[in-house]
Short mmCIF file of C-alpha atoms in Angstrom, two decimals:
data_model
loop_
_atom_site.label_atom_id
_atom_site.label_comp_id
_atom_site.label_asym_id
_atom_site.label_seq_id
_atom_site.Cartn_x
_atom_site.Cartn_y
_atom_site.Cartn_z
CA UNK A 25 98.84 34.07 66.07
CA UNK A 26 95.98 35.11 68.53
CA UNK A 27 92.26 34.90 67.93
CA UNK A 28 89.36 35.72 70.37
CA UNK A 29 88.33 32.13 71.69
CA UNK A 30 84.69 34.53 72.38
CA UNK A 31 84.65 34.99 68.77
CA UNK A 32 85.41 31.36 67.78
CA UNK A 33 83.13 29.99 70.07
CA UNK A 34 80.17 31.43 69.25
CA UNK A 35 80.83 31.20 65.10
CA UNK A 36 80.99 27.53 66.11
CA UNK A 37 78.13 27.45 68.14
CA UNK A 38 76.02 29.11 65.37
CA UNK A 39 77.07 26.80 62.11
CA UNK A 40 76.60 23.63 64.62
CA UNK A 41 73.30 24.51 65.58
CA UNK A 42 71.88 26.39 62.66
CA UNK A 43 70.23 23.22 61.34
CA UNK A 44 68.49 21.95 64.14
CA UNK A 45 67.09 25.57 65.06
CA UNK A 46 65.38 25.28 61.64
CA UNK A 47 64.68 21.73 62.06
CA UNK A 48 62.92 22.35 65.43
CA UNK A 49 60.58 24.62 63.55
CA UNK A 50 59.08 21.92 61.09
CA UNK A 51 58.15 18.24 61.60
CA UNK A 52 59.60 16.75 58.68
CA UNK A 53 63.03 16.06 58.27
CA UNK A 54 64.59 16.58 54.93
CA UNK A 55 66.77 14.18 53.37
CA UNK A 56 70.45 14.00 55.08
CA UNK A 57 69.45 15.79 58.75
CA UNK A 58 68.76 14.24 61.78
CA UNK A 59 68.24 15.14 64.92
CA UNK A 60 71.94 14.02 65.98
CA UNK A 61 73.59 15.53 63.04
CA UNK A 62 72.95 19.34 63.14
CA UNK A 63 74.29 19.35 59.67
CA UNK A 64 73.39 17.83 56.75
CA UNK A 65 75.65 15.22 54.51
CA UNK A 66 76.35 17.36 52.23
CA UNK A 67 74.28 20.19 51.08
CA UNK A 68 70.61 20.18 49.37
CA UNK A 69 71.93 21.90 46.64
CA UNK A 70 75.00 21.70 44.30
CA UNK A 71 75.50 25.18 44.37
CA UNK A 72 73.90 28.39 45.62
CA UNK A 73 74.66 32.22 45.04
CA UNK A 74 75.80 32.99 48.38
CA UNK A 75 76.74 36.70 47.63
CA UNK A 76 75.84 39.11 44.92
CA UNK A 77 77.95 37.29 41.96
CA UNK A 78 79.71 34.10 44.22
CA UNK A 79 78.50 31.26 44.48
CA UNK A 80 79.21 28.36 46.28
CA UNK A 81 79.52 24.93 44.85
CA UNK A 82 80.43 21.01 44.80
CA UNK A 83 82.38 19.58 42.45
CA UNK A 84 79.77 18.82 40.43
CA UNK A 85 79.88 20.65 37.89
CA UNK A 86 83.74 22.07 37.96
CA UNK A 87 84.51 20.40 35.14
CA UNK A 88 81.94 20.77 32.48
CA UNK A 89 82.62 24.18 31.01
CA UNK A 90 78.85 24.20 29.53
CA UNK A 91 77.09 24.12 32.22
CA UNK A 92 79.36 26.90 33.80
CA UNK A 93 78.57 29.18 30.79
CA UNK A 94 75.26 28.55 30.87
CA UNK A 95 74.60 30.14 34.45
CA UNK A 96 76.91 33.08 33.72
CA UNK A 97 80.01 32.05 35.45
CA UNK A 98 83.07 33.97 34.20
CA UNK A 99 85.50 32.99 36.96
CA UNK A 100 86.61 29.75 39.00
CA UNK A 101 88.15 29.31 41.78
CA UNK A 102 88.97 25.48 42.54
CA UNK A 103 89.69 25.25 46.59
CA UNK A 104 90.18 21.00 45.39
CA UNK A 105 93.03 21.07 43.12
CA UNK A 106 94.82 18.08 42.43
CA UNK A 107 95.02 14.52 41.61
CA UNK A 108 93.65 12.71 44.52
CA UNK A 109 90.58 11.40 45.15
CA UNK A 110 88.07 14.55 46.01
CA UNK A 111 90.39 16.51 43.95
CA UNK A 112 89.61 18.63 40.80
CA UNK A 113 92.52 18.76 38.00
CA UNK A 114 91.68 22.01 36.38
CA UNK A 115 93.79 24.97 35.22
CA UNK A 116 94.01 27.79 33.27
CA UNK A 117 94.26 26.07 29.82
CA UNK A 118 91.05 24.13 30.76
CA UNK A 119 89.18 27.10 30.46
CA UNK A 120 90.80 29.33 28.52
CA UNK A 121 88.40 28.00 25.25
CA UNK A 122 85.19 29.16 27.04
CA UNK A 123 86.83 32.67 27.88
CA UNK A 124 86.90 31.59 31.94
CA UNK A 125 89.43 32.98 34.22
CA UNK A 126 90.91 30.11 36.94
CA UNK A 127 92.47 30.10 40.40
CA UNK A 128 93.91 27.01 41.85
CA UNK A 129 93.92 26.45 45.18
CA UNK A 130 95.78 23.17 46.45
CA UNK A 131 93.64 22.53 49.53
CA UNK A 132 93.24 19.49 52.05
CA UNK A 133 90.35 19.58 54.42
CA UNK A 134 92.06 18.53 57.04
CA UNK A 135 92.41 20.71 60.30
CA UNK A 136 96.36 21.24 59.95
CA UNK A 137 96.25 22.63 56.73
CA UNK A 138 97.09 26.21 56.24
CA UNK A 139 94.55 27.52 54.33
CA UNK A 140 94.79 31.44 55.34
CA UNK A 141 98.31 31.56 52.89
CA UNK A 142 95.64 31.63 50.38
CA UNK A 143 93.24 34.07 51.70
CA UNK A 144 94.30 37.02 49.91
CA UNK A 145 95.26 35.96 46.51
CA UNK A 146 91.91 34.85 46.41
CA UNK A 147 89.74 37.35 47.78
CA UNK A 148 91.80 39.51 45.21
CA UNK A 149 90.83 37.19 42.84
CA UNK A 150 87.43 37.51 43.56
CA UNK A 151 86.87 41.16 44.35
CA UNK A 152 88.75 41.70 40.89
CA UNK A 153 86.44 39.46 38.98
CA UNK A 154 82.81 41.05 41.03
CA UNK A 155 84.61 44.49 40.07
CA UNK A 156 84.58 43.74 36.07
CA UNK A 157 81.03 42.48 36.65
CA UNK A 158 82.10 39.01 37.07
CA UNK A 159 80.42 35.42 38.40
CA UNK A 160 82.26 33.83 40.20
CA UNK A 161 82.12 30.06 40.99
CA UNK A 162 84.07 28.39 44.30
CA UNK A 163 84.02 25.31 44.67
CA UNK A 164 85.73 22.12 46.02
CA UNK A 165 84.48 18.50 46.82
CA UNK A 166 81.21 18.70 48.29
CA UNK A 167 80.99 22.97 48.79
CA UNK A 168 81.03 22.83 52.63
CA UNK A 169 84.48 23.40 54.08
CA UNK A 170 87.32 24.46 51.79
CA UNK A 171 85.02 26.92 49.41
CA UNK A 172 83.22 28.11 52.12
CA UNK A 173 86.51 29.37 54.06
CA UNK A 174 88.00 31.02 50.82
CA UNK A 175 84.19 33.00 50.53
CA UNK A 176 83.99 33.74 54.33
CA UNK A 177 87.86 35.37 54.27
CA UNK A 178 86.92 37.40 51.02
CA UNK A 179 84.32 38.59 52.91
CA UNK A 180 86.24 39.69 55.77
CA UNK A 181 88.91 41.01 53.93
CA UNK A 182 87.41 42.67 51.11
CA UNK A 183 83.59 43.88 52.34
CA UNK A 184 84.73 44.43 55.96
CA UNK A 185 82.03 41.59 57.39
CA UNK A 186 83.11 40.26 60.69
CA UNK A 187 83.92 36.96 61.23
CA UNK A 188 79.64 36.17 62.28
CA UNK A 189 78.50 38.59 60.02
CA UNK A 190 80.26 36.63 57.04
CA UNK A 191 79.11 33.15 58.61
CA UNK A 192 75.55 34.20 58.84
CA UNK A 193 75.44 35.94 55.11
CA UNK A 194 77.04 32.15 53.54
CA UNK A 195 75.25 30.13 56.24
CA UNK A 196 72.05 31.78 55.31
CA UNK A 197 72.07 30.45 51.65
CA UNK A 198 74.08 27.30 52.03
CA UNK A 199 75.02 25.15 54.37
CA UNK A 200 78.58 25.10 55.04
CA UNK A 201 80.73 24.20 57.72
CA UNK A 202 84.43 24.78 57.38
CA UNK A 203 86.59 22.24 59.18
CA UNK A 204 87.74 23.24 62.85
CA UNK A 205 91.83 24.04 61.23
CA UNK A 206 89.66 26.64 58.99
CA UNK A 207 87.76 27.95 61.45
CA UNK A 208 90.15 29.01 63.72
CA UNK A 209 92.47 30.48 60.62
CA UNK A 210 89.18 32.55 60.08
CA UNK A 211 89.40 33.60 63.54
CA UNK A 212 92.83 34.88 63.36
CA UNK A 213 92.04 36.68 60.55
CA UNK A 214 88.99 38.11 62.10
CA UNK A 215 91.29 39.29 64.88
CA UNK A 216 93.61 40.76 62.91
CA UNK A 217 91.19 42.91 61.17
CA UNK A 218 88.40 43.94 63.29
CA UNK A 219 89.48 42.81 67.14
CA UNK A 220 93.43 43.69 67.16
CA UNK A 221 93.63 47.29 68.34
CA UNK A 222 90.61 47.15 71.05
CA UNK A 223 92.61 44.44 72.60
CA UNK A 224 95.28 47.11 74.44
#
């Protein structure tokens, strides 16, 4: 599959630097950034609205139903499914008492793993839940890499954002940073929608 290395490049050279940009602006370092990390840890928050209705989270709270009520969430999408260690074990049944709807996503973050099989079940997912009025909450170990990539490609796919335009609207309320695999699955997809037919 083709992607614009352009394209890539510069989506890379935006989430790696976004930190110390804002870092070079202020004195004081929060906690988890350095100067030789541009990006922190993991992020200051557990979770943050990053679109009207999405939001972006750790795995934190993915289990207790409670708190997920609580802050309106009628929708979950688990991009950590599984057994293993970092893994969530959720389903369908889990939530079905507190009236939640649930997507399971079976992700690694590791840079071979295909994650763009599950870019549009999800981003119909998603639109499908914001369309009903719907919360919706993504999340996955620590809400930087395999979330993050399901959010961007709903973005792309289903509120016609471009690749940076998606990265900048997530980046600008969390602080993500999909895995290089993602990334470049992100890319393709990118091409495929917005860069394909200028290319002849």
């Amino acid at each position: 599959m083709e992607y614009n290395d352009h394209t890539l490049n510069r989506v890379r050279h935006y989430l790696k630097n976004a930190d110390i940009q804002a870092l070079d602006r202020n004195d004081d370092l929060p906690e988890g950034y350095s100067r030789f990390f541009t990006v922190p840890i993991t992020p200051k928050d557990s979770y943050n609205e990053v679109y009207p209705g999405i939001i972006i989270a750790n795995g934190d709270y993915a289990r207790n139903k409670e708190e997920l009520k609580r802050i309106g969430i009628t929708h979950v999408v688990n991009c950590a499914k599984g057994l293993k260690y970092g893994q969530f074990d959720t389903s369908p049944s889990y939530f079905k008492d507190a009236g939640i709807r649930f997507l399971g996503i079976q992700a690694n973050d590791v840079i071979t793993f295909d994650m763009s099989k599950h870019f549009e079940k999800a981003a119909n997912f998603i639109d499908e839940a914001l369309a009903k009025g719907g919360k919706v909450f993504v999340h996955c170990n620590k809400g930087i890499s395999r979330s993050a990539s399901i959010v961007l490609a709903f973005l792309m796919i289903k509120r016609g954002m471009n690749f940076m335009t998606a990265v900048r609207t997530v980046r600008s309320k969390r602080e993500v940073l999909p895995n290089d695999g993602f990334l470049k699955q992100l890319a393709i997809l990118n091409y495929t929608l917005y860069e394909a037919h200028n290319a002849y």
